[in-house]
Amino acid sequence: MANLTCDDVLLAVSKAVSPDSIYIINEVQKMHAKAVAAGAVGHAPTSALVLRRLKTLAGHGLLVQSKFTNGYYGYRWDMTDAGRKFLEPAA
Protein backbone atom coordinates (compact mmCIF):
# COMPACT_ATOMS: atom_id res chain seq x y z
CA MET A 1 0.00 0.00 0.00
CA ALA A 2 2.52 2.55 -1.22
CA ASN A 3 0.04 5.39 -1.67
CA LEU A 4 -3.09 5.64 0.41
CA THR A 5 -5.87 6.73 -1.93
CA CYS A 6 -9.22 8.24 -1.06
CA ASP A 7 -10.80 5.11 -2.54
CA ASP A 8 -8.86 2.96 -0.03
CA VAL A 9 -10.07 5.10 2.85
CA LEU A 10 -13.70 5.09 1.67
CA LEU A 11 -13.53 1.30 1.51
CA ALA A 12 -12.07 1.27 5.04
CA VAL A 13 -15.00 3.41 6.25
CA SER A 14 -17.44 0.87 4.82
CA LYS A 15 -15.62 -2.04 6.53
CA ALA A 16 -14.96 -0.39 9.91
CA VAL A 17 -16.79 -1.64 12.99
CA SER A 18 -17.98 1.93 13.62
CA PRO A 19 -17.49 5.04 11.47
CA ASP A 20 -15.27 6.70 14.09
CA SER A 21 -11.75 7.82 13.16
CA ILE A 22 -9.98 5.26 15.37
CA TYR A 23 -11.83 2.32 13.82
CA ILE A 24 -11.25 3.59 10.30
CA ILE A 25 -7.53 3.99 11.01
CA ASN A 26 -7.51 0.45 12.40
CA GLU A 27 -9.11 -0.83 9.20
CA VAL A 28 -6.50 0.99 7.08
CA GLN A 29 -3.75 -0.61 9.17
CA LYS A 30 -5.32 -4.04 8.58
CA MET A 31 -5.38 -3.34 4.83
CA HIS A 32 -1.71 -2.34 4.98
CA ALA A 33 -0.76 -5.48 6.93
CA LYS A 34 -2.55 -7.63 4.35
CA ALA A 35 -0.71 -5.86 1.52
CA VAL A 36 2.64 -6.36 3.27
CA ALA A 37 1.87 -10.04 3.79
CA ALA A 38 1.28 -10.26 0.03
CA GLY A 39 4.69 -8.73 -0.71
CA ALA A 40 4.16 -4.96 -0.58
CA VAL A 41 6.72 -2.81 1.19
CA GLY A 42 6.60 0.44 3.13
CA HIS A 43 5.38 1.90 6.37
CA ALA A 44 1.75 1.92 7.40
CA PRO A 45 -0.09 5.18 6.67
CA THR A 46 -0.09 7.60 9.59
CA SER A 47 -3.24 8.65 11.41
CA ALA A 48 -2.72 12.17 10.08
CA LEU A 49 -2.71 10.92 6.48
CA VAL A 50 -5.89 8.94 7.02
CA LEU A 51 -7.53 12.02 8.58
CA ARG A 52 -6.52 14.14 5.57
CA ARG A 53 -8.06 11.60 3.21
CA LEU A 54 -11.26 11.52 5.29
CA LYS A 55 -11.50 15.31 5.16
CA THR A 56 -10.97 15.22 1.39
CA LEU A 57 -13.79 12.68 1.04
CA ALA A 58 -16.04 14.90 3.17
CA GLY A 59 -15.14 17.83 0.92
CA HIS A 60 -16.27 15.81 -2.09
CA GLY A 61 -19.60 15.02 -0.42
CA LEU A 62 -18.94 11.30 0.07
CA LEU A 63 -18.74 11.53 3.88
CA VAL A 64 -20.17 13.78 6.57
CA GLN A 65 -17.85 14.71 9.45
CA SER A 66 -19.26 15.16 12.94
CA LYS A 67 -18.96 18.62 14.44
CA PHE A 68 -17.04 17.44 17.51
CA THR A 69 -14.76 14.55 18.37
CA ASN A 70 -15.76 11.75 20.67
CA GLY A 71 -12.64 11.72 22.82
CA TYR A 72 -10.25 8.90 21.93
CA TYR A 73 -12.51 7.67 19.12
CA GLY A 74 -12.16 10.86 17.10
CA TYR A 75 -14.63 12.25 14.62
CA ARG A 76 -17.58 10.28 13.31
CA TRP A 77 -17.64 9.92 9.52
CA ASP A 78 -21.05 9.00 8.14
CA MET A 79 -21.20 7.88 4.54
CA THR A 80 -23.57 9.78 2.29
CA ASP A 81 -25.72 8.24 -0.43
CA ALA A 82 -23.11 9.46 -2.93
CA GLY A 83 -20.40 7.64 -0.97
CA ARG A 84 -22.36 4.39 -0.95
CA LYS A 85 -23.08 4.73 -4.65
CA PHE A 86 -19.38 5.34 -5.33
CA LEU A 87 -18.54 2.00 -3.68
CA GLU A 88 -21.13 0.03 -5.66
CA PRO A 89 -19.60 -2.23 -8.28
CA ALA A 90 -20.07 -1.07 -11.85
CA ALA A 91 -22.90 -2.92 -13.53
PDB file of N, CA and C in Angstrom:
ATOM      1  N   MET A   1       0.864  -1.171   0.000  1.00  0.00           N
ATOM      2  CA  MET A   1       0.000   0.000   0.000  1.00  0.00           C
ATOM      3  C   MET A   1       0.911   1.233   0.000  1.00  0.00           C
ATOM      4  N   ALA A   2       1.554   1.460  -1.128  1.00  0.00           N
ATOM      5  CA  ALA A   2       2.519   2.550  -1.222  1.00  0.00           C
ATOM      6  C   ALA A   2       1.853   3.911  -1.074  1.00  0.00           C
ATOM      7  N   ASN A   3       0.765   4.112  -1.752  1.00  0.00           N
ATOM      8  CA  ASN A   3       0.045   5.386  -1.666  1.00  0.00           C
ATOM      9  C   ASN A   3      -1.376   5.125  -1.194  1.00  0.00           C
ATOM     10  N   LEU A   4      -1.742   5.783  -0.122  1.00  0.00           N
ATOM     11  CA  LEU A   4      -3.091   5.638   0.409  1.00  0.00           C
ATOM     12  C   LEU A   4      -4.024   6.547  -0.389  1.00  0.00           C
ATOM     13  N   THR A   5      -4.943   5.949  -1.120  1.00  0.00           N
ATOM     14  CA  THR A   5      -5.868   6.732  -1.930  1.00  0.00           C
ATOM     15  C   THR A   5      -7.157   6.999  -1.163  1.00  0.00           C
ATOM     16  N   CYS A   6      -7.901   7.954  -1.647  1.00  0.00           N
ATOM     17  CA  CYS A   6      -9.215   8.236  -1.056  1.00  0.00           C
ATOM     18  C   CYS A   6     -10.133   7.029  -1.217  1.00  0.00           C
ATOM     19  N   ASP A   7      -9.991   6.307  -2.327  1.00  0.00           N
ATOM     20  CA  ASP A   7     -10.800   5.105  -2.540  1.00  0.00           C
ATOM     21  C   ASP A   7     -10.522   4.070  -1.455  1.00  0.00           C
ATOM     22  N   ASP A   8      -9.234   3.898  -1.100  1.00  0.00           N
ATOM     23  CA  ASP A   8      -8.860   2.963  -0.030  1.00  0.00           C
ATOM     24  C   ASP A   8      -9.526   3.359   1.283  1.00  0.00           C
ATOM     25  N   VAL A   9      -9.513   4.635   1.587  1.00  0.00           N
ATOM     26  CA  VAL A   9     -10.075   5.105   2.855  1.00  0.00           C
ATOM     27  C   VAL A   9     -11.596   4.970   2.853  1.00  0.00           C
ATOM     28  N   LEU A  10     -12.246   5.250   1.745  1.00  0.00           N
ATOM     29  CA  LEU A  10     -13.699   5.090   1.671  1.00  0.00           C
ATOM     30  C   LEU A  10     -14.076   3.624   1.869  1.00  0.00           C
ATOM     31  N   LEU A  11     -13.300   2.728   1.303  1.00  0.00           N
ATOM     32  CA  LEU A  11     -13.528   1.304   1.506  1.00  0.00           C
ATOM     33  C   LEU A  11     -13.337   0.943   2.981  1.00  0.00           C
ATOM     34  N   ALA A  12     -12.315   1.517   3.617  1.00  0.00           N
ATOM     35  CA  ALA A  12     -12.073   1.269   5.045  1.00  0.00           C
ATOM     36  C   ALA A  12     -13.243   1.764   5.887  1.00  0.00           C
ATOM     37  N   VAL A  13     -13.829   2.891   5.520  1.00  0.00           N
ATOM     38  CA  VAL A  13     -14.998   3.409   6.248  1.00  0.00           C
ATOM     39  C   VAL A  13     -16.140   2.395   6.164  1.00  0.00           C
ATOM     40  N   SER A  14     -16.339   1.818   4.993  1.00  0.00           N
ATOM     41  CA  SER A  14     -17.443   0.867   4.823  1.00  0.00           C
ATOM     42  C   SER A  14     -17.213  -0.427   5.592  1.00  0.00           C
ATOM     43  N   LYS A  15     -15.939  -0.790   5.832  1.00  0.00           N
ATOM     44  CA  LYS A  15     -15.621  -2.036   6.528  1.00  0.00           C
ATOM     45  C   LYS A  15     -15.432  -1.862   8.034  1.00  0.00           C
ATOM     46  N   ALA A  16     -15.255  -0.634   8.497  1.00  0.00           N
ATOM     47  CA  ALA A  16     -14.957  -0.392   9.911  1.00  0.00           C
ATOM     48  C   ALA A  16     -16.121  -0.807  10.808  1.00  0.00           C
ATOM     49  N   VAL A  17     -15.792  -1.223  12.015  1.00  0.00           N
ATOM     50  CA  VAL A  17     -16.792  -1.636  12.995  1.00  0.00           C
ATOM     51  C   VAL A  17     -17.752  -0.490  13.289  1.00  0.00           C
ATOM     52  N   SER A  18     -17.211   0.714  13.371  1.00  0.00           N
ATOM     53  CA  SER A  18     -17.977   1.929  13.623  1.00  0.00           C
ATOM     54  C   SER A  18     -17.327   3.032  12.789  1.00  0.00           C
ATOM     55  N   PRO A  19     -18.093   4.010  12.317  1.00  0.00           N
ATOM     56  CA  PRO A  19     -17.495   5.039  11.467  1.00  0.00           C
ATOM     57  C   PRO A  19     -16.752   6.134  12.246  1.00  0.00           C
ATOM     58  N   ASP A  20     -16.088   5.760  13.324  1.00  0.00           N
ATOM     59  CA  ASP A  20     -15.267   6.698  14.088  1.00  0.00           C
ATOM     60  C   ASP A  20     -13.835   6.620  13.581  1.00  0.00           C
ATOM     61  N   SER A  21     -13.111   7.734  13.690  1.00  0.00           N
ATOM     62  CA  SER A  21     -11.750   7.817  13.164  1.00  0.00           C
ATOM     63  C   SER A  21     -10.873   6.651  13.594  1.00  0.00           C
ATOM     64  N   ILE A  22     -10.877   6.297  14.864  1.00  0.00           N
ATOM     65  CA  ILE A  22      -9.978   5.262  15.374  1.00  0.00           C
ATOM     66  C   ILE A  22     -10.241   3.917  14.707  1.00  0.00           C
ATOM     67  N   TYR A  23     -11.496   3.598  14.460  1.00  0.00           N
ATOM     68  CA  TYR A  23     -11.830   2.325  13.824  1.00  0.00           C
ATOM     69  C   TYR A  23     -11.485   2.335  12.342  1.00  0.00           C
ATOM     70  N   ILE A  24     -11.618   3.472  11.708  1.00  0.00           N
ATOM     71  CA  ILE A  24     -11.249   3.594  10.301  1.00  0.00           C
ATOM     72  C   ILE A  24      -9.737   3.459  10.150  1.00  0.00           C
ATOM     73  N   ILE A  25      -8.991   4.108  11.026  1.00  0.00           N
ATOM     74  CA  ILE A  25      -7.527   3.992  11.010  1.00  0.00           C
ATOM     75  C   ILE A  25      -7.122   2.537  11.232  1.00  0.00           C
ATOM     76  N   ASN A  26      -7.788   1.860  12.154  1.00  0.00           N
ATOM     77  CA  ASN A  26      -7.511   0.446  12.400  1.00  0.00           C
ATOM     78  C   ASN A  26      -7.741  -0.386  11.139  1.00  0.00           C
ATOM     79  N   GLU A  27      -8.804  -0.091  10.426  1.00  0.00           N
ATOM     80  CA  GLU A  27      -9.109  -0.827   9.196  1.00  0.00           C
ATOM     81  C   GLU A  27      -8.040  -0.571   8.133  1.00  0.00           C
ATOM     82  N   VAL A  28      -7.568   0.673   8.028  1.00  0.00           N
ATOM     83  CA  VAL A  28      -6.495   0.991   7.075  1.00  0.00           C
ATOM     84  C   VAL A  28      -5.230   0.230   7.450  1.00  0.00           C
ATOM     85  N   GLN A  29      -4.929   0.135   8.732  1.00  0.00           N
ATOM     86  CA  GLN A  29      -3.753  -0.613   9.174  1.00  0.00           C
ATOM     87  C   GLN A  29      -3.880  -2.100   8.842  1.00  0.00           C
ATOM     88  N   LYS A  30      -5.094  -2.652   8.968  1.00  0.00           N
ATOM     89  CA  LYS A  30      -5.317  -4.044   8.577  1.00  0.00           C
ATOM     90  C   LYS A  30      -5.084  -4.230   7.078  1.00  0.00           C
ATOM     91  N   MET A  31      -5.574  -3.270   6.276  1.00  0.00           N
ATOM     92  CA  MET A  31      -5.382  -3.342   4.832  1.00  0.00           C
ATOM     93  C   MET A  31      -3.889  -3.294   4.494  1.00  0.00           C
ATOM     94  N   HIS A  32      -3.148  -2.448   5.200  1.00  0.00           N
ATOM     95  CA  HIS A  32      -1.710  -2.342   4.977  1.00  0.00           C
ATOM     96  C   HIS A  32      -1.011  -3.655   5.351  1.00  0.00           C
ATOM     97  N   ALA A  33      -1.371  -4.222   6.489  1.00  0.00           N
ATOM     98  CA  ALA A  33      -0.763  -5.479   6.928  1.00  0.00           C
ATOM     99  C   ALA A  33      -1.018  -6.597   5.920  1.00  0.00           C
ATOM    100  N   LYS A  34      -2.220  -6.622   5.360  1.00  0.00           N
ATOM    101  CA  LYS A  34      -2.553  -7.628   4.352  1.00  0.00           C
ATOM    102  C   LYS A  34      -1.719  -7.422   3.092  1.00  0.00           C
ATOM    103  N   ALA A  35      -1.527  -6.164   2.705  1.00  0.00           N
ATOM    104  CA  ALA A  35      -0.715  -5.860   1.523  1.00  0.00           C
ATOM    105  C   ALA A  35       0.746  -6.255   1.761  1.00  0.00           C
ATOM    106  N   VAL A  36       1.263  -5.999   2.948  1.00  0.00           N
ATOM    107  CA  VAL A  36       2.644  -6.364   3.273  1.00  0.00           C
ATOM    108  C   VAL A  36       2.805  -7.880   3.261  1.00  0.00           C
ATOM    109  N   ALA A  37       1.815  -8.581   3.788  1.00  0.00           N
ATOM    110  CA  ALA A  37       1.866 -10.045   3.786  1.00  0.00           C
ATOM    111  C   ALA A  37       1.890 -10.590   2.358  1.00  0.00           C
ATOM    112  N   ALA A  38       1.314  -9.843   1.428  1.00  0.00           N
ATOM    113  CA  ALA A  38       1.279 -10.257   0.031  1.00  0.00           C
ATOM    114  C   ALA A  38       2.508  -9.783  -0.746  1.00  0.00           C
ATOM    115  N   GLY A  39       3.454  -9.114  -0.050  1.00  0.00           N
ATOM    116  CA  GLY A  39       4.694  -8.727  -0.714  1.00  0.00           C
ATOM    117  C   GLY A  39       4.927  -7.236  -0.869  1.00  0.00           C
ATOM    118  N   ALA A  40       3.974  -6.413  -0.493  1.00  0.00           N
ATOM    119  CA  ALA A  40       4.161  -4.960  -0.584  1.00  0.00           C
ATOM    120  C   ALA A  40       5.176  -4.512   0.458  1.00  0.00           C
ATOM    121  N   VAL A  41       5.748  -3.355   0.245  1.00  0.00           N
ATOM    122  CA  VAL A  41       6.719  -2.811   1.191  1.00  0.00           C
ATOM    123  C   VAL A  41       6.303  -1.406   1.596  1.00  0.00           C
ATOM    124  N   GLY A  42       6.862  -0.923   2.696  1.00  0.00           N
ATOM    125  CA  GLY A  42       6.596   0.441   3.132  1.00  0.00           C
ATOM    126  C   GLY A  42       5.955   0.485   4.500  1.00  0.00           C
ATOM    127  N   HIS A  43       5.961   1.673   5.049  1.00  0.00           N
ATOM    128  CA  HIS A  43       5.383   1.897   6.372  1.00  0.00           C
ATOM    129  C   HIS A  43       3.873   2.049   6.259  1.00  0.00           C
ATOM    130  N   ALA A  44       3.201   1.735   7.345  1.00  0.00           N
ATOM    131  CA  ALA A  44       1.750   1.919   7.399  1.00  0.00           C
ATOM    132  C   ALA A  44       1.423   3.409   7.338  1.00  0.00           C
ATOM    133  N   PRO A  45       0.314   3.775   6.711  1.00  0.00           N
ATOM    134  CA  PRO A  45      -0.092   5.179   6.670  1.00  0.00           C
ATOM    135  C   PRO A  45      -0.299   5.733   8.081  1.00  0.00           C
ATOM    136  N   THR A  46       0.080   6.973   8.285  1.00  0.00           N
ATOM    137  CA  THR A  46      -0.089   7.602   9.590  1.00  0.00           C
ATOM    138  C   THR A  46      -1.549   7.989   9.807  1.00  0.00           C
ATOM    139  N   SER A  47      -1.887   8.192  11.067  1.00  0.00           N
ATOM    140  CA  SER A  47      -3.243   8.645  11.405  1.00  0.00           C
ATOM    141  C   SER A  47      -3.544   9.983  10.750  1.00  0.00           C
ATOM    142  N   ALA A  48      -2.534  10.848  10.688  1.00  0.00           N
ATOM    143  CA  ALA A  48      -2.724  12.166  10.078  1.00  0.00           C
ATOM    144  C   ALA A  48      -3.061  12.044   8.599  1.00  0.00           C
ATOM    145  N   LEU A  49      -2.420  11.116   7.905  1.00  0.00           N
ATOM    146  CA  LEU A  49      -2.707  10.924   6.478  1.00  0.00           C
ATOM    147  C   LEU A  49      -4.127  10.408   6.290  1.00  0.00           C
ATOM    148  N   VAL A  50      -4.528   9.462   7.118  1.00  0.00           N
ATOM    149  CA  VAL A  50      -5.895   8.937   7.024  1.00  0.00           C
ATOM    150  C   VAL A  50      -6.898  10.068   7.276  1.00  0.00           C
ATOM    151  N   LEU A  51      -6.633  10.899   8.272  1.00  0.00           N
ATOM    152  CA  LEU A  51      -7.529  12.019   8.576  1.00  0.00           C
ATOM    153  C   LEU A  51      -7.618  12.995   7.403  1.00  0.00           C
ATOM    154  N   ARG A  52      -6.491  13.255   6.751  1.00  0.00           N
ATOM    155  CA  ARG A  52      -6.519  14.139   5.568  1.00  0.00           C
ATOM    156  C   ARG A  52      -7.379  13.550   4.458  1.00  0.00           C
ATOM    157  N   ARG A  53      -7.243  12.245   4.248  1.00  0.00           N
ATOM    158  CA  ARG A  53      -8.063  11.597   3.211  1.00  0.00           C
ATOM    159  C   ARG A  53      -9.545  11.645   3.583  1.00  0.00           C
ATOM    160  N   LEU A  54      -9.862  11.446   4.850  1.00  0.00           N
ATOM    161  CA  LEU A  54     -11.255  11.523   5.295  1.00  0.00           C
ATOM    162  C   LEU A  54     -11.824  12.914   5.059  1.00  0.00           C
ATOM    163  N   LYS A  55     -11.036  13.932   5.369  1.00  0.00           N
ATOM    164  CA  LYS A  55     -11.500  15.314   5.157  1.00  0.00           C
ATOM    165  C   LYS A  55     -11.693  15.613   3.672  1.00  0.00           C
ATOM    166  N   THR A  56     -10.819  15.052   2.841  1.00  0.00           N
ATOM    167  CA  THR A  56     -10.972  15.218   1.392  1.00  0.00           C
ATOM    168  C   THR A  56     -12.269  14.573   0.915  1.00  0.00           C
ATOM    169  N   LEU A  57     -12.548  13.372   1.407  1.00  0.00           N
ATOM    170  CA  LEU A  57     -13.793  12.683   1.036  1.00  0.00           C
ATOM    171  C   LEU A  57     -15.018  13.465   1.500  1.00  0.00           C
ATOM    172  N   ALA A  58     -14.937  14.067   2.679  1.00  0.00           N
ATOM    173  CA  ALA A  58     -16.039  14.901   3.168  1.00  0.00           C
ATOM    174  C   ALA A  58     -16.199  16.127   2.267  1.00  0.00           C
ATOM    175  N   GLY A  59     -15.093  16.690   1.824  1.00  0.00           N
ATOM    176  CA  GLY A  59     -15.145  17.834   0.923  1.00  0.00           C
ATOM    177  C   GLY A  59     -15.782  17.511  -0.410  1.00  0.00           C
ATOM    178  N   HIS A  60     -15.665  16.254  -0.829  1.00  0.00           N
ATOM    179  CA  HIS A  60     -16.269  15.814  -2.086  1.00  0.00           C
ATOM    180  C   HIS A  60     -17.704  15.336  -1.909  1.00  0.00           C
ATOM    181  N   GLY A  61     -18.206  15.398  -0.677  1.00  0.00           N
ATOM    182  CA  GLY A  61     -19.597  15.020  -0.421  1.00  0.00           C
ATOM    183  C   GLY A  61     -19.836  13.530  -0.263  1.00  0.00           C
ATOM    184  N   LEU A  62     -18.770  12.738  -0.082  1.00  0.00           N
ATOM    185  CA  LEU A  62     -18.935  11.298   0.066  1.00  0.00           C
ATOM    186  C   LEU A  62     -19.071  10.886   1.534  1.00  0.00           C
ATOM    187  N   LEU A  63     -18.627  11.755   2.442  1.00  0.00           N
ATOM    188  CA  LEU A  63     -18.737  11.528   3.879  1.00  0.00           C
ATOM    189  C   LEU A  63     -19.236  12.801   4.551  1.00  0.00           C
ATOM    190  N   VAL A  64     -19.785  12.645   5.749  1.00  0.00           N
ATOM    191  CA  VAL A  64     -20.171  13.781   6.573  1.00  0.00           C
ATOM    192  C   VAL A  64     -19.404  13.654   7.886  1.00  0.00           C
ATOM    193  N   GLN A  65     -18.658  14.701   8.228  1.00  0.00           N
ATOM    194  CA  GLN A  65     -17.854  14.710   9.446  1.00  0.00           C
ATOM    195  C   GLN A  65     -18.678  15.274  10.598  1.00  0.00           C
ATOM    196  N   SER A  66     -18.567  14.630  11.767  1.00  0.00           N
ATOM    197  CA  SER A  66     -19.255  15.155  12.943  1.00  0.00           C
ATOM    198  C   SER A  66     -18.647  16.501  13.336  1.00  0.00           C
ATOM    199  N   LYS A  67     -19.422  17.284  14.041  1.00  0.00           N
ATOM    200  CA  LYS A  67     -18.965  18.618  14.441  1.00  0.00           C
ATOM    201  C   LYS A  67     -17.873  18.541  15.501  1.00  0.00           C
ATOM    202  N   PHE A  68     -17.994  17.588  16.422  1.00  0.00           N
ATOM    203  CA  PHE A  68     -17.037  17.441  17.513  1.00  0.00           C
ATOM    204  C   PHE A  68     -16.472  16.032  17.538  1.00  0.00           C
ATOM    205  N   THR A  69     -15.329  15.883  18.202  1.00  0.00           N
ATOM    206  CA  THR A  69     -14.757  14.552  18.368  1.00  0.00           C
ATOM    207  C   THR A  69     -15.410  13.857  19.554  1.00  0.00           C
ATOM    208  N   ASN A  70     -15.250  12.566  19.578  1.00  0.00           N
ATOM    209  CA  ASN A  70     -15.760  11.754  20.673  1.00  0.00           C
ATOM    210  C   ASN A  70     -14.569  11.216  21.463  1.00  0.00           C
ATOM    211  N   GLY A  71     -13.798  12.114  22.031  1.00  0.00           N
ATOM    212  CA  GLY A  71     -12.635  11.723  22.821  1.00  0.00           C
ATOM    213  C   GLY A  71     -11.647  10.908  22.016  1.00  0.00           C
ATOM    214  N   TYR A  72     -11.246   9.774  22.553  1.00  0.00           N
ATOM    215  CA  TYR A  72     -10.254   8.899  21.930  1.00  0.00           C
ATOM    216  C   TYR A  72     -10.706   8.392  20.564  1.00  0.00           C
ATOM    217  N   TYR A  73     -11.998   8.253  20.356  1.00  0.00           N
ATOM    218  CA  TYR A  73     -12.514   7.669  19.121  1.00  0.00           C
ATOM    219  C   TYR A  73     -12.452   8.622  17.935  1.00  0.00           C
ATOM    220  N   GLY A  74     -12.290   9.885  18.174  1.00  0.00           N
ATOM    221  CA  GLY A  74     -12.159  10.860  17.099  1.00  0.00           C
ATOM    222  C   GLY A  74     -13.492  11.280  16.517  1.00  0.00           C
ATOM    223  N   TYR A  75     -13.424  11.809  15.319  1.00  0.00           N
ATOM    224  CA  TYR A  75     -14.635  12.246  14.618  1.00  0.00           C
ATOM    225  C   TYR A  75     -15.437  11.047  14.144  1.00  0.00           C
ATOM    226  N   ARG A  76     -16.713  11.289  13.922  1.00  0.00           N
ATOM    227  CA  ARG A  76     -17.575  10.284  13.309  1.00  0.00           C
ATOM    228  C   ARG A  76     -17.709  10.670  11.838  1.00  0.00           C
ATOM    229  N   TRP A  77     -17.602   9.695  10.962  1.00  0.00           N
ATOM    230  CA  TRP A  77     -17.640   9.921   9.518  1.00  0.00           C
ATOM    231  C   TRP A  77     -18.776   9.091   8.932  1.00  0.00           C
ATOM    232  N   ASP A  78     -19.918   9.719   8.706  1.00  0.00           N
ATOM    233  CA  ASP A  78     -21.055   9.003   8.140  1.00  0.00           C
ATOM    234  C   ASP A  78     -21.006   9.084   6.625  1.00  0.00           C
ATOM    235  N   MET A  79     -21.231   7.937   5.991  1.00  0.00           N
ATOM    236  CA  MET A  79     -21.199   7.882   4.537  1.00  0.00           C
ATOM    237  C   MET A  79     -22.510   8.430   3.974  1.00  0.00           C
ATOM    238  N   THR A  80     -22.397   9.238   2.954  1.00  0.00           N
ATOM    239  CA  THR A  80     -23.574   9.784   2.287  1.00  0.00           C
ATOM    240  C   THR A  80     -24.065   8.792   1.234  1.00  0.00           C
ATOM    241  N   ASP A  81     -25.210   9.082   0.656  1.00  0.00           N
ATOM    242  CA  ASP A  81     -25.717   8.245  -0.435  1.00  0.00           C
ATOM    243  C   ASP A  81     -24.730   8.235  -1.597  1.00  0.00           C
ATOM    244  N   ALA A  82     -24.103   9.388  -1.843  1.00  0.00           N
ATOM    245  CA  ALA A  82     -23.113   9.460  -2.931  1.00  0.00           C
ATOM    246  C   ALA A  82     -21.915   8.564  -2.628  1.00  0.00           C
ATOM    247  N   GLY A  83     -21.506   8.506  -1.366  1.00  0.00           N
ATOM    248  CA  GLY A  83     -20.402   7.637  -0.975  1.00  0.00           C
ATOM    249  C   GLY A  83     -20.730   6.174  -1.156  1.00  0.00           C
ATOM    250  N   ARG A  84     -21.950   5.792  -0.772  1.00  0.00           N
ATOM    251  CA  ARG A  84     -22.364   4.394  -0.952  1.00  0.00           C
ATOM    252  C   ARG A  84     -22.463   4.053  -2.422  1.00  0.00           C
ATOM    253  N   LYS A  85     -22.966   4.986  -3.206  1.00  0.00           N
ATOM    254  CA  LYS A  85     -23.084   4.734  -4.650  1.00  0.00           C
ATOM    255  C   LYS A  85     -21.709   4.602  -5.282  1.00  0.00           C
ATOM    256  N   PHE A  86     -20.741   5.400  -4.816  1.00  0.00           N
ATOM    257  CA  PHE A  86     -19.382   5.343  -5.335  1.00  0.00           C
ATOM    258  C   PHE A  86     -18.760   3.957  -5.113  1.00  0.00           C
ATOM    259  N   LEU A  87     -19.096   3.318  -4.007  1.00  0.00           N
ATOM    260  CA  LEU A  87     -18.538   2.004  -3.684  1.00  0.00           C
ATOM    261  C   LEU A  87     -19.234   0.850  -4.403  1.00  0.00           C
ATOM    262  N   GLU A  88     -20.409   1.104  -4.955  1.00  0.00           N
ATOM    263  CA  GLU A  88     -21.135   0.031  -5.661  1.00  0.00           C
ATOM    264  C   GLU A  88     -20.331  -0.429  -6.861  1.00  0.00           C
ATOM    265  N   PRO A  89     -20.314  -1.745  -7.090  1.00  0.00           N
ATOM    266  CA  PRO A  89     -19.599  -2.232  -8.279  1.00  0.00           C
ATOM    267  C   PRO A  89     -20.299  -1.768  -9.550  1.00  0.00           C
ATOM    268  N   ALA A  90     -19.499  -1.502 -10.555  1.00  0.00           N
ATOM    269  CA  ALA A  90     -20.071  -1.069 -11.850  1.00  0.00           C
ATOM    270  C   ALA A  90     -20.865  -2.223 -12.462  1.00  0.00           C
ATOM    271  N   ALA A  91     -22.033  -1.884 -12.956  1.00  0.00           N
ATOM    272  CA  ALA A  91     -22.898  -2.923 -13.527  1.00  0.00           C
ATOM    273  C   ALA A  91     -22.572  -3.172 -14.977  1.00  0.00           C
TER     274      ALA A  91
END
